[in-house]
mmCIF file of C-alpha atoms in Angstrom:
data_model
loop_
_atom_site.group_PDB
_atom_site.id
_atom_site.type_symbol
_atom_site.label_atom_id
_atom_site.label_comp_id
_atom_site.label_asym_id
_atom_site.label_seq_id
_atom_site.Cartn_x
_atom_site.Cartn_y
_atom_site.Cartn_z
ATOM 1 C CA UNK A 1 18.957 2.298 -9.290
ATOM 2 C CA UNK A 2 15.955 4.092 -11.788
ATOM 3 C CA UNK A 3 12.430 5.509 -10.442
ATOM 4 C CA UNK A 4 11.135 3.233 -13.202
ATOM 5 C CA UNK A 5 13.664 0.328 -11.682
ATOM 6 C CA UNK A 6 12.326 0.719 -8.233
ATOM 7 C CA UNK A 7 8.107 1.706 -9.287
ATOM 8 C CA UNK A 8 8.878 -2.019 -10.859
ATOM 9 C CA UNK A 9 10.315 -4.425 -7.734
ATOM 10 C CA UNK A 10 7.506 -2.613 -5.881
ATOM 11 C CA UNK A 11 5.124 -3.900 -8.123
ATOM 12 C CA UNK A 12 6.575 -7.120 -8.296
ATOM 13 C CA UNK A 13 6.412 -7.458 -4.037
ATOM 14 C CA UNK A 14 3.017 -6.285 -4.665
ATOM 15 C CA UNK A 15 2.163 -9.028 -7.524
ATOM 16 C CA UNK A 16 3.374 -10.974 -5.127
ATOM 17 C CA UNK A 17 1.560 -10.246 -2.168
ATOM 18 C CA UNK A 18 -1.864 -10.342 -3.734
ATOM 19 C CA UNK A 19 -1.143 -13.627 -4.942
ATOM 20 C CA UNK A 20 -0.401 -15.084 -1.683
ATOM 21 C CA UNK A 21 -3.222 -13.217 -0.312
ATOM 22 C CA UNK A 22 -5.685 -15.107 -3.701
ATOM 23 C CA UNK A 23 -4.618 -18.317 -2.063
ATOM 24 C CA UNK A 24 -4.830 -17.351 1.013
ATOM 25 C CA UNK A 25 -8.793 -16.407 0.825
ATOM 26 C CA UNK A 26 -9.244 -19.566 -2.298
ATOM 27 C CA UNK A 27 -8.212 -21.912 0.987
ATOM 28 C CA UNK A 28 -9.628 -19.885 4.110
ATOM 29 C CA UNK A 29 -13.258 -18.367 2.323
ATOM 30 C CA UNK A 30 -11.969 -15.556 4.537
ATOM 31 C CA UNK A 31 -12.603 -11.375 2.300
ATOM 32 C CA UNK A 32 -13.533 -7.797 2.834
ATOM 33 C CA UNK A 33 -16.933 -6.597 3.480
ATOM 34 C CA UNK A 34 -18.342 -5.270 -0.556
ATOM 35 C CA UNK A 35 -18.171 -1.463 0.080
ATOM 36 C CA UNK A 36 -16.020 -1.765 2.904
ATOM 37 C CA UNK A 37 -13.397 1.174 3.731
ATOM 38 C CA UNK A 38 -13.906 0.498 8.340
ATOM 39 C CA UNK A 39 -9.964 1.160 8.235
ATOM 40 C CA UNK A 40 -9.565 3.028 6.264
ATOM 41 C CA UNK A 41 -11.204 5.916 8.030
ATOM 42 C CA UNK A 42 -7.706 5.465 10.953
ATOM 43 C CA UNK A 43 -6.748 9.215 11.342
ATOM 44 C CA UNK A 44 -2.749 7.500 11.960
ATOM 45 C CA UNK A 45 -1.984 5.283 9.176
ATOM 46 C CA UNK A 46 1.404 5.048 9.099
ATOM 47 C CA UNK A 47 3.243 3.778 5.026
ATOM 48 C CA UNK A 48 7.021 4.014 3.751
ATOM 49 C CA UNK A 49 6.866 6.881 0.933
ATOM 50 C CA UNK A 50 8.186 3.552 -1.641
ATOM 51 C CA UNK A 51 4.959 1.704 -0.948
ATOM 52 C CA UNK A 52 3.039 4.728 -3.014
ATOM 53 C CA UNK A 53 6.182 5.688 -5.133
ATOM 54 C CA UNK A 54 4.572 3.609 -8.553
ATOM 55 C CA UNK A 55 0.996 5.607 -7.401
ATOM 56 C CA UNK A 56 2.981 9.097 -7.372
ATOM 57 C CA UNK A 57 4.943 7.532 -11.065
ATOM 58 C CA UNK A 58 1.615 7.589 -12.550
ATOM 59 C CA UNK A 59 0.435 10.687 -11.278
ATOM 60 C CA UNK A 60 3.631 11.872 -13.344
ATOM 61 C CA UNK A 61 2.190 10.187 -16.450
ATOM 62 C CA UNK A 62 -0.959 11.683 -16.228
ATOM 63 C CA UNK A 63 0.056 14.906 -15.940
ATOM 64 C CA UNK A 64 -1.580 15.060 -12.509
ATOM 65 C CA UNK A 65 1.304 14.815 -10.141
ATOM 66 C CA UNK A 66 1.151 18.418 -9.688
ATOM 67 C CA UNK A 67 -2.621 19.343 -8.983
ATOM 68 C CA UNK A 68 -2.219 16.152 -6.851
ATOM 69 C CA UNK A 69 0.196 17.265 -5.081
ATOM 70 C CA UNK A 70 -0.985 21.073 -4.232
ATOM 71 C CA UNK A 71 -4.320 19.286 -3.430
ATOM 72 C CA UNK A 72 -2.509 17.223 -0.674
ATOM 73 C CA UNK A 73 0.021 19.834 0.619
ATOM 74 C CA UNK A 74 -3.492 22.079 1.378
ATOM 75 C CA UNK A 75 -5.044 19.029 2.961
ATOM 76 C CA UNK A 76 -6.121 19.193 6.341
ATOM 77 C CA UNK A 77 -7.978 15.812 7.063
ATOM 78 C CA UNK A 78 -5.123 12.878 8.054
ATOM 79 C CA UNK A 79 -7.352 10.378 6.163
ATOM 80 C CA UNK A 80 -5.686 9.168 3.530
ATOM 81 C CA UNK A 81 -6.193 11.352 0.718
ATOM 82 C CA UNK A 82 -7.098 8.797 -2.077
ATOM 83 C CA UNK A 83 -9.788 7.399 0.291
ATOM 84 C CA UNK A 84 -12.958 8.469 -0.749
ATOM 85 C CA UNK A 85 -15.570 7.669 1.396
ATOM 86 C CA UNK A 86 -18.750 9.465 -0.730
ATOM 87 C CA UNK A 87 -18.214 7.428 -3.486
ATOM 88 C CA UNK A 88 -20.334 5.104 -2.393
ATOM 89 C CA UNK A 89 -20.116 2.961 -5.812
ATOM 90 C CA UNK A 90 -16.839 2.308 -4.932
ATOM 91 C CA UNK A 91 -16.838 -1.305 -4.413
ATOM 92 C CA UNK A 92 -13.120 -1.584 -3.722
ATOM 93 C CA UNK A 93 -13.681 -0.027 -0.280
ATOM 94 C CA UNK A 94 -13.896 4.039 -0.905
ATOM 95 C CA UNK A 95 -10.378 3.410 -2.657
ATOM 96 C CA UNK A 96 -10.059 5.658 -5.503
ATOM 97 C CA UNK A 97 -6.941 4.370 -6.399
ATOM 98 C CA UNK A 98 -7.354 1.096 -5.383
ATOM 99 C CA UNK A 99 -4.912 -0.543 -8.283
ATOM 100 C CA UNK A 100 -1.882 2.055 -6.717
ATOM 101 C CA UNK A 101 -3.096 1.625 -3.100
ATOM 102 C CA UNK A 102 0.040 0.965 -0.256
ATOM 103 C CA UNK A 103 2.104 -2.340 0.887
ATOM 104 C CA UNK A 104 0.049 -1.513 4.496
ATOM 105 C CA UNK A 105 -3.545 -1.639 1.895
ATOM 106 C CA UNK A 106 -2.862 -4.755 0.996
ATOM 107 C CA UNK A 107 -1.451 -6.305 4.159
ATOM 108 C CA UNK A 108 -3.855 -5.136 6.617
ATOM 109 C CA UNK A 109 -6.547 -7.467 7.169
ATOM 110 C CA UNK A 110 -4.637 -10.540 5.674
ATOM 111 C CA UNK A 111 -1.260 -10.893 7.133
ATOM 112 C CA UNK A 112 0.950 -12.392 10.467
ATOM 113 C CA UNK A 113 2.946 -10.373 12.492
ATOM 114 C CA UNK A 114 6.167 -12.176 14.105
ATOM 115 C CA UNK A 115 6.743 -10.853 18.263
ATOM 116 C CA UNK A 116 10.368 -10.475 19.234
ATOM 117 C CA UNK A 117 9.363 -14.191 20.653
ATOM 118 C CA UNK A 118 8.955 -15.441 18.024
ATOM 119 C CA UNK A 119 5.229 -16.639 18.278
ATOM 120 C CA UNK A 120 3.252 -15.688 14.699
ATOM 121 C CA UNK A 121 -0.483 -14.034 14.989
ATOM 122 C CA UNK A 122 -2.335 -13.128 12.487
ATOM 123 C CA UNK A 123 -3.496 -10.118 11.729
ATOM 124 C CA UNK A 124 -7.210 -8.583 10.443
ATOM 125 C CA UNK A 125 -9.972 -6.141 11.124
ATOM 126 C CA UNK A 126 -13.282 -6.194 14.142
ATOM 127 C CA UNK A 127 -15.612 -6.286 10.994
ATOM 128 C CA UNK A 128 -14.226 -9.625 9.632
ATOM 129 C CA UNK A 129 -13.511 -10.525 13.407
ATOM 130 C CA UNK A 130 -17.001 -10.480 14.263
ATOM 131 C CA UNK A 131 -18.413 -11.625 10.691
ATOM 132 C CA UNK A 132 -16.869 -14.417 10.571
ATOM 133 C CA UNK A 133 -14.779 -15.521 14.035
ATOM 134 C CA UNK A 134 -14.783 -19.051 12.656
ATOM 135 C CA UNK A 135 -12.945 -18.793 10.054
ATOM 136 C CA UNK A 136 -10.152 -15.618 10.971
ATOM 137 C CA UNK A 137 -10.185 -18.780 13.843
ATOM 138 C CA UNK A 138 -9.051 -21.942 11.567
ATOM 139 C CA UNK A 139 -6.555 -19.388 9.668
ATOM 140 C CA UNK A 140 -5.097 -19.236 13.152
ATOM 141 C CA UNK A 141 -4.765 -22.745 13.781
ATOM 142 C CA UNK A 142 -3.907 -22.753 10.757
ATOM 143 C CA UNK A 143 -0.517 -21.046 11.384
ATOM 144 C CA UNK A 144 0.137 -22.628 14.201
ATOM 145 C CA UNK A 145 0.091 -25.591 12.481
ATOM 146 C CA UNK A 146 3.293 -24.293 9.549
ATOM 147 C CA UNK A 147 0.594 -22.748 7.279
ATOM 148 C CA UNK A 148 1.291 -20.300 4.858
ATOM 149 C CA UNK A 149 0.205 -16.862 5.238
ATOM 150 C CA UNK A 150 1.742 -13.605 4.557
ATOM 151 C CA UNK A 151 4.059 -12.944 6.518
ATOM 152 C CA UNK A 152 4.553 -7.964 7.182
ATOM 153 C CA UNK A 153 7.627 -8.859 8.468
ATOM 154 C CA UNK A 154 8.679 -10.187 5.397
ATOM 155 C CA UNK A 155 7.102 -7.361 3.509
ATOM 156 C CA UNK A 156 8.234 -4.321 4.824
ATOM 157 C CA UNK A 157 12.123 -6.488 4.048
ATOM 158 C CA UNK A 158 11.108 -6.467 1.434
ATOM 159 C CA UNK A 159 10.928 -2.807 0.545
ATOM 160 C CA UNK A 160 13.339 -1.864 2.789
ATOM 161 C CA UNK A 161 16.028 -3.805 0.614
ATOM 162 C CA UNK A 162 14.807 -1.327 -2.927
ATOM 163 C CA UNK A 163 15.280 2.247 -1.335
ATOM 164 C CA UNK A 164 16.156 2.227 2.562
ATOM 165 C CA UNK A 165 15.579 5.623 2.246
ATOM 166 C CA UNK A 166 12.623 5.748 0.923
ATOM 167 C CA UNK A 167 11.223 2.385 2.165
ATOM 168 C CA UNK A 168 12.225 2.886 5.777
ATOM 169 C CA UNK A 169 10.552 5.372 7.983
ATOM 170 C CA UNK A 170 6.552 4.807 8.242
ATOM 171 C CA UNK A 171 5.407 8.464 7.694
ATOM 172 C CA UNK A 172 1.449 9.405 8.884
ATOM 173 C CA UNK A 173 0.027 7.970 5.172
ATOM 174 C CA UNK A 174 -0.217 11.496 3.460
ATOM 175 C CA UNK A 175 3.374 12.164 4.035
ATOM 176 C CA UNK A 176 4.369 9.127 2.712
ATOM 177 C CA UNK A 177 2.300 9.715 -0.233
ATOM 178 C CA UNK A 178 3.655 13.926 -0.623
ATOM 179 C CA UNK A 179 7.038 12.219 0.072
ATOM 180 C CA UNK A 180 6.378 9.465 -2.810
ATOM 181 C CA UNK A 181 5.547 12.760 -4.742
ATOM 182 C CA UNK A 182 8.919 14.756 -4.711
ATOM 183 C CA UNK A 183 10.574 11.561 -5.218
ATOM 184 C CA UNK A 184 9.457 11.291 -8.603
ATOM 185 C CA UNK A 185 9.437 15.221 -9.198
ATOM 186 C CA UNK A 186 12.531 15.503 -7.972
ATOM 187 C CA UNK A 187 13.812 12.478 -9.632
ATOM 188 C CA UNK A 188 13.201 14.195 -13.882
ATOM 189 C CA UNK A 189 13.164 18.125 -11.885
ATOM 190 C CA UNK A 190 16.985 17.813 -14.745
ATOM 191 C CA UNK A 191 16.056 14.373 -16.447
ATOM 192 C CA UNK A 192 14.004 13.248 -19.806
ATOM 193 C CA UNK A 193 10.184 12.691 -18.790
ATOM 194 C CA UNK A 194 9.744 8.523 -18.838
ATOM 195 C CA UNK A 195 8.258 7.194 -21.868
ATOM 196 C CA UNK A 196 4.553 7.002 -22.670
ATOM 197 C CA UNK A 197 2.756 4.068 -20.550
ATOM 198 C CA UNK A 198 3.362 0.576 -21.778
ATOM 199 C CA UNK A 199 6.751 1.973 -23.042
ATOM 200 C CA UNK A 200 8.140 1.540 -20.612
ATOM 201 C CA UNK A 201 12.290 -0.028 -19.835
ATOM 202 C CA UNK A 202 13.854 -0.399 -16.325
#
């Protein structure tokens, strides 16, 4: 499968998830706190390289991948490289590349996990639990009654099915982003560059 095909497959999963989350937000009234990026401060966030392949491909198309790659190699902080809390004007939790955020960034706060006993529990952040406990409790009640909530396990299974190598290993988030960049740069090292944005084909 080509890089472009993988990127499109990941983006299709993201679109499906975004639709599910929008439906959950509409029915529950639960929304992230405007400008909040508290979860992004965690130094131990893990992700798969595949979920950042669209971001890496975007950097390649805009001729920024080598610059960003070098900056990432020099980065000492373990917090996500695209998290920029100093930019208080950003409204999407201070994520500088919100459109290209990873799967974990999309799932956290609006998904549920299934344990080995088959029990499902809602996963959200402390600020939402504190600010909207009644809405969080209502979602948990709905889950208990068979209500639909995005399942974290299911979405990671879908990611793995696209590329078991890039989609199976959970890594520190900056390492995952770096490997996504390496995958794109390595793919095009001996191939013709991809067509301009808006002219892509599988």
